[in-house]
Amino acid sequence: MPRSIIVGSGKAIPPICVTNDMLARVMDTTDAWIQERSGVKTRYYVEKGTSSADLGALAAAEALANGSVDKDEVDLLISATMTPDHFFPGNGGLLQKRLGMKPLTTFDIRQQCAGFLYAMQLADVHVRSGLAKTVLIVGHEVHTGFMPYSDNSWACMYGQSEKVTPEEFEWNSRFRHLIPLFGDGAAAVVVRATDDEGRGVVDQLLRTDGTDYDKLYVPGTGFSHRPYTDPEQFKRGDHVPVMEGRHVFKLATTRMIEASQQVLTRNGVKPEDVKLVLMHQANMRINEYCAKQLGLREDQVPHNIERYGNTTAATIPLLWDEAARAGRIEKGDQILMVAFGAGMNWGATLLRA
Ligand code: UT7
């Protein structure tokens, strides 16, 4: 049975670097608080008008080039995003069009921060069954669309306006536990079939439990409303995600540790034998806690949350891309990927590079 390996990767980081001090111009926060509580120092924002499909296409093109794979060799494309260009259709077809690909099978999946791992399983079962030989997975997000700033707040953050009004400052501060954590970004990998038995996806565990879905979700602009969007929802701020940070923090650490341990144990792999553990980048403290509980060394757990913040479906392929380009992933290395996010969806993937 063929196995799936990652043969190429690429990323697209948007041009506007936003520091914590820039956020502190428009809301009640400080660089010290954000760094200490989340580990984020900067995040990158797209220019107004750039979409997740735009960023995703750039990352995908780079991944194809990096893997020396022609776009016409791809027989399955999976888009993972919680910030698609439109309610429908999903970004799959938009990526196919932007990349100039022939018609092919696409999936649009929306498992938020666990999206990349869900995409990996989908890719792997297609490869193992022989349905696909070459799969392009794109994790791509433009979170700035969630940010409920006035034009003046944007201008003030970017240093183009003196100050925000007290009302604007109060409104923006309502979201201070959320906005500083997130950044825009995209990353993609190309997965290919191999007959090399020493390589490929070894095992995957994916779980969803909707019990606590309303601890991290967007209450407004959905089809449980009629009409699905209206000015009242915007006035209330219901288009911005709700997040009960402490609750999600506890669930994230519990589930990520549990999933990692289950996958390692059932495959007889000791934590110290894993070369790298690519953890979703939601909060540096979540990952430090998980790493400690799992008995991992610092050199096993790369991070980039300090630069990019949380880029949702893009965090794990971003880590892969940076580690691979830095020569930190060699053929046959055991790599564990683990993520937790809204839904609640979580999982772990063990593979041999
Ligand atoms: O990827 C999706 C999954 N998401 C996550 O995994 C996120 C999980 N949760 C977290 O990362 C953390 O809970 C947060 C970073 C969101 C918050 O950190 P925390 O240490 O849990 O802080 P907290 O929510 O308990 O808030 C502590 C205090 C509060 O003030 P009071 O009530 O103690 O007076 C907040 O209002 O910090 C305040 N606070 C802030 N202060 C300055 C919240 N956000 C900020 C801020 N700047 N940006």
XYZ file of C-alpha atoms and ligand atoms in Angstrom:
401
model
C 0.000 0.000 0.000
C 1.489 3.417 -0.914
C 2.375 5.813 1.902
C 2.193 9.617 1.938
C 5.239 11.842 2.277
C 5.615 15.609 2.144
C 7.825 16.473 -0.833
C 7.523 20.264 -0.915
C 6.303 23.211 1.102
C 5.829 26.932 0.803
C 4.476 29.902 2.678
C 3.023 33.348 2.117
C 3.451 35.921 4.877
C 1.677 39.204 4.181
C 3.603 42.494 4.081
C 2.379 44.493 7.105
C 4.235 43.697 10.326
C 2.154 44.736 13.348
C 3.862 45.028 16.728
C 2.164 44.849 20.109
C 2.900 48.541 20.611
C 0.936 49.312 17.451
C -2.076 47.463 18.910
C -1.663 49.373 22.181
C -2.352 52.596 20.255
C -5.943 51.522 19.674
C -6.863 49.306 22.642
C -6.168 48.876 26.335
C -3.187 46.508 26.188
C 0.577 46.453 26.510
C 3.474 44.755 24.780
C 4.415 43.182 28.131
C 0.954 41.630 28.692
C 0.706 40.148 25.204
C 4.235 38.724 25.272
C 3.939 37.305 28.763
C 0.481 35.738 28.311
C 0.758 34.512 24.740
C 4.349 34.753 23.466
C 3.287 36.873 20.470
C 5.617 39.778 19.573
C 4.492 40.546 16.029
C 1.948 39.322 13.522
C 1.501 40.108 9.829
C -1.574 41.596 8.198
C -2.617 41.663 4.549
C -3.412 44.904 2.812
C -7.155 45.537 2.575
C -8.484 43.580 -0.407
C -6.109 40.600 -0.161
C -8.016 37.403 0.571
C -7.165 34.010 2.000
C -7.364 32.531 -1.518
C -4.804 35.132 -2.677
C -2.397 34.194 0.098
C -3.099 30.472 -0.309
C -2.330 30.556 -4.023
C 1.068 32.159 -3.331
C 1.937 29.542 -0.721
C 0.701 26.728 -2.983
C 2.787 27.926 -5.938
C 5.861 28.053 -3.716
C 5.178 24.536 -2.394
C 4.830 23.128 -5.923
C 8.092 24.806 -6.990
C 9.861 23.637 -3.830
C 8.777 20.034 -4.477
C 9.490 20.274 -8.239
C 5.898 19.220 -8.851
C 3.980 20.421 -11.901
C 0.522 21.759 -11.096
C -1.008 19.283 -13.565
C 0.360 16.362 -11.556
C -1.854 17.308 -8.603
C -4.952 15.122 -8.485
C -6.389 16.312 -5.169
C -6.445 19.796 -3.642
C -7.518 20.392 -0.041
C -8.198 23.882 1.237
C -8.309 24.351 4.998
C -9.479 27.758 6.152
C -11.929 29.332 8.578
C -11.665 32.655 6.730
C -12.779 31.774 3.187
C -13.329 34.468 0.552
C -17.059 33.715 0.419
C -19.755 31.846 2.336
C -19.867 29.729 -0.780
C -18.251 28.371 -2.813
C -15.284 27.320 -0.697
C -11.742 28.311 -1.543
C -10.863 25.023 -3.292
C -12.128 26.111 -6.684
C -10.719 29.605 -6.196
C -7.264 28.155 -5.610
C -7.610 25.817 -8.597
C -8.519 28.805 -10.778
C -5.769 31.072 -9.452
C -3.150 28.343 -9.916
C -4.372 27.592 -13.464
C -4.911 23.907 -12.652
C -6.973 21.465 -14.669
C -10.310 20.394 -13.095
C -9.545 18.080 -10.194
C -11.002 16.786 -6.928
C -11.094 19.428 -4.206
C -12.231 19.481 -0.603
C -12.993 22.540 1.495
C -12.561 21.683 5.104
C -13.219 23.838 8.112
C -11.763 22.347 11.223
C -10.149 25.672 12.153
C -6.858 25.216 14.020
C -6.967 21.438 13.497
C -7.692 21.922 9.773
C -4.249 20.962 8.575
C -4.294 17.642 10.454
C -7.754 16.812 9.115
C -6.411 17.603 5.641
C -3.422 15.327 6.204
C -5.700 12.396 7.015
C -7.844 13.076 3.969
C -4.702 13.210 1.816
C -3.318 10.021 3.347
C -6.459 7.933 2.831
C -6.627 9.074 -0.801
C -2.988 8.125 -1.305
C -3.281 4.768 0.480
C -6.402 3.831 -1.475
C -4.800 4.783 -4.780
C -7.380 7.508 -5.459
C -4.656 10.162 -5.526
C -0.916 10.218 -6.075
C -0.192 13.901 -5.559
C -2.096 16.080 -3.102
C -1.797 19.802 -2.489
C -2.849 20.948 0.999
C -3.268 24.662 1.623
C -3.827 26.179 5.076
C -4.679 29.848 4.560
C -6.181 32.540 6.710
C -6.940 36.242 6.616
C -8.104 36.987 10.163
C -8.059 40.745 9.693
C -11.593 40.475 8.307
C -12.728 39.641 11.855
C -11.173 42.753 13.308
C -13.955 45.223 14.036
C -11.936 48.412 13.738
C -13.165 51.703 12.335
C -11.154 53.243 9.479
C -9.682 55.630 12.037
C -8.564 52.743 14.272
C -6.763 51.102 11.349
C -5.153 54.415 10.454
C -4.090 55.049 14.057
C -2.601 51.554 14.394
C -0.564 52.183 11.238
C 0.551 55.639 12.471
C -1.521 57.524 9.906
C -3.905 59.125 12.400
C -3.114 60.829 15.718
C -5.498 58.959 17.990
C -8.720 57.000 18.325
C -11.796 58.412 20.056
C -12.617 57.189 23.603
C -15.561 55.240 22.093
C -13.298 53.563 19.546
C -10.751 52.737 22.250
C -13.441 51.175 24.454
C -14.926 49.180 21.575
C -11.528 47.857 20.420
C -10.586 46.953 24.009
C -13.605 44.638 24.199
C -11.668 42.302 21.925
C -8.234 42.694 23.494
C -8.129 39.090 24.724
C -8.556 37.873 21.127
C -7.249 40.204 18.424
C -3.612 40.365 19.580
C -3.292 36.597 19.236
C -4.094 36.319 15.542
C -2.232 37.043 12.322
C -2.802 36.462 8.621
C -0.755 33.865 6.770
C -0.727 30.822 4.525
C 1.348 27.713 4.065
C 1.044 24.713 1.787
C 2.540 21.257 1.395
C 2.632 18.777 -1.466
C 1.988 15.203 -0.381
C 3.040 12.344 -2.651
C 2.698 8.594 -2.757
C 5.820 6.563 -2.046
C 6.533 2.830 -1.917
C 9.374 3.418 0.541
C 8.172 1.549 3.626
C 10.492 3.471 5.917
C 8.700 6.729 5.224
C 5.212 8.228 5.235
C 2.290 8.882 7.560
C 2.409 6.278 10.320
C -0.716 7.047 12.315
C -3.339 9.717 12.864
C -5.903 10.482 15.525
C -8.626 13.048 14.919
C -11.413 13.968 17.301
C -14.320 16.408 17.448
C -16.438 17.183 20.487
C -19.044 19.892 19.988
C -20.018 20.091 23.674
C -18.097 23.325 24.184
C -18.398 24.740 20.670
C -19.743 28.040 22.018
C -16.564 28.717 23.985
C -14.834 29.601 20.713
C -17.102 30.529 17.834
C -18.628 33.329 15.796
C -22.157 33.925 17.139
C -23.356 36.120 14.268
C -23.473 36.093 10.453
C -24.603 32.489 10.103
C -27.635 30.741 8.738
C -29.197 30.235 12.147
C -30.157 33.914 11.661
C -32.684 35.223 9.194
C -31.327 37.145 7.416
C -27.953 35.567 7.983
C -26.336 38.962 8.395
C -27.754 42.338 9.408
C -26.526 45.647 10.872
C -27.714 44.756 14.402
C -25.334 41.803 14.543
C -22.452 44.095 13.596
C -23.461 46.668 16.193
C -23.350 43.964 18.858
C -19.978 42.704 17.583
C -21.446 39.271 16.882
C -19.329 38.944 13.729
C -16.211 38.731 15.911
C -15.269 35.376 17.465
C -16.210 34.786 21.082
C -13.419 33.098 23.005
C -13.425 32.003 26.621
C -9.664 31.984 26.829
C -9.081 30.129 30.094
C -11.550 27.383 29.248
C -10.059 26.893 25.783
C -6.557 26.956 27.264
C -7.417 24.061 29.590
C -9.093 22.034 26.856
C -6.189 22.655 24.461
C -3.537 21.445 26.884
C -5.582 18.401 27.967
C -6.456 17.275 24.456
C -3.079 17.945 22.862
C -1.243 16.000 25.556
C -3.770 13.160 25.407
C -3.690 12.873 21.588
C 0.121 13.002 21.473
C 0.473 10.336 24.145
C -2.074 8.037 22.494
C -0.453 8.204 19.080
C 3.071 7.753 20.442
C 2.132 4.914 22.791
C 0.136 2.870 20.307
C 3.059 3.048 17.874
C 5.699 2.238 20.498
C 7.475 5.587 19.976
C 9.163 7.307 22.913
C 8.891 11.119 23.099
C 12.694 11.442 23.057
C 12.882 9.586 19.739
C 10.721 12.101 17.891
C 12.868 14.588 15.982
C 10.346 17.422 15.986
C 6.918 18.026 17.478
C 5.069 20.601 15.391
C 2.450 22.066 17.703
C -0.329 24.400 16.669
C 0.707 27.953 17.570
C -2.144 29.399 19.663
C -0.250 30.354 22.780
C 3.391 29.828 23.726
C 2.330 28.897 27.261
C 0.026 26.129 25.975
C 2.915 24.605 24.054
C 5.451 24.986 26.857
C 3.062 23.231 29.223
C 2.357 20.416 26.741
C 6.070 19.979 25.996
C 6.865 19.719 29.706
C 4.125 17.170 30.373
C 5.207 15.103 27.378
C 8.842 15.196 28.503
C 10.075 16.917 25.355
C 13.346 18.826 24.994
C 13.304 22.436 23.810
C 15.087 21.561 20.553
C 12.229 19.198 19.637
C 9.546 21.882 19.705
C 10.062 24.625 17.113
C 7.891 27.724 17.395
C 7.133 30.829 15.405
C 4.169 32.261 17.304
C 6.404 35.137 18.390
C 6.609 36.294 14.754
C 3.305 35.277 13.174
C 0.815 34.864 16.018
C -1.903 32.276 15.505
C -2.490 31.683 11.791
C -5.048 28.885 12.438
C -4.876 26.283 9.615
C -1.491 27.609 8.485
C 0.511 27.177 11.701
C 1.672 23.574 11.245
C 2.599 23.774 7.542
C 4.385 27.054 8.361
C 6.441 25.266 10.997
C 7.117 22.409 8.575
C 8.243 24.797 5.841
C 10.621 26.676 8.117
C 12.058 23.529 9.697
C 12.502 21.784 6.342
C 14.241 24.782 4.793
C 16.518 25.071 7.833
C 17.577 21.437 7.306
C 15.900 20.301 10.531
C 13.885 17.554 8.812
C 15.765 14.684 7.211
C 14.494 11.581 5.410
C 13.112 9.064 7.879
C 12.913 11.486 10.839
C 9.930 10.864 13.091
C 7.745 13.983 13.241
C 4.692 14.455 15.429
C 2.101 17.124 14.609
C -0.531 18.104 17.159
C -3.305 20.695 17.174
C -6.424 21.841 18.987
C -8.990 24.389 17.892
C -12.544 25.611 17.595
C -15.234 23.018 17.137
C -13.707 21.659 19.308
C -11.480 19.730 16.899
C -8.116 18.257 17.719
C -5.692 15.576 16.683
C -2.197 14.250 16.253
C -0.292 12.887 13.253
C 2.854 10.785 13.415
C 4.936 10.468 10.275
C 8.371 9.498 9.019
C 9.659 12.303 6.807
O -6.273 28.520 18.321
C -7.512 28.444 18.894
C -7.422 28.054 20.276
N -7.242 29.220 21.114
C -6.529 29.103 22.204
O -5.987 28.065 22.437
C -6.468 30.275 23.171
C -6.392 29.768 24.571
N -6.363 30.810 25.588
C -5.340 31.691 25.716
O -4.412 31.694 24.942
C -5.349 32.615 26.903
O -6.422 32.280 27.745
C -5.453 34.123 26.531
C -4.146 34.584 25.919
C -6.599 34.342 25.576
C -5.681 34.966 27.788
O -4.669 34.756 28.721
P -5.027 34.423 30.236
O -3.752 34.328 30.953
O -5.934 33.219 30.246
O -5.773 35.717 30.702
P -7.279 35.869 31.206
O -8.250 35.674 30.107
O -7.455 35.065 32.449
O -7.282 37.411 31.602
C -6.490 37.914 32.682
C -6.657 39.418 32.726
C -8.123 39.873 32.653
O -8.269 40.995 33.495
P -8.911 40.837 34.939
O -10.292 40.282 34.730
O -8.018 39.904 35.679
O -8.900 42.242 35.464
C -8.277 40.313 31.222
O -9.272 41.298 31.056
O -6.017 40.019 31.596
C -6.912 40.899 30.933
N -6.574 40.933 29.510
C -5.675 41.789 29.001
N -4.920 42.754 29.561
C -4.107 43.435 28.760
C -7.066 40.156 28.520
N -6.489 40.499 27.351
C -5.619 41.494 27.615
C -4.746 42.253 26.832
N -3.996 43.207 27.439
N -4.590 42.045 25.495
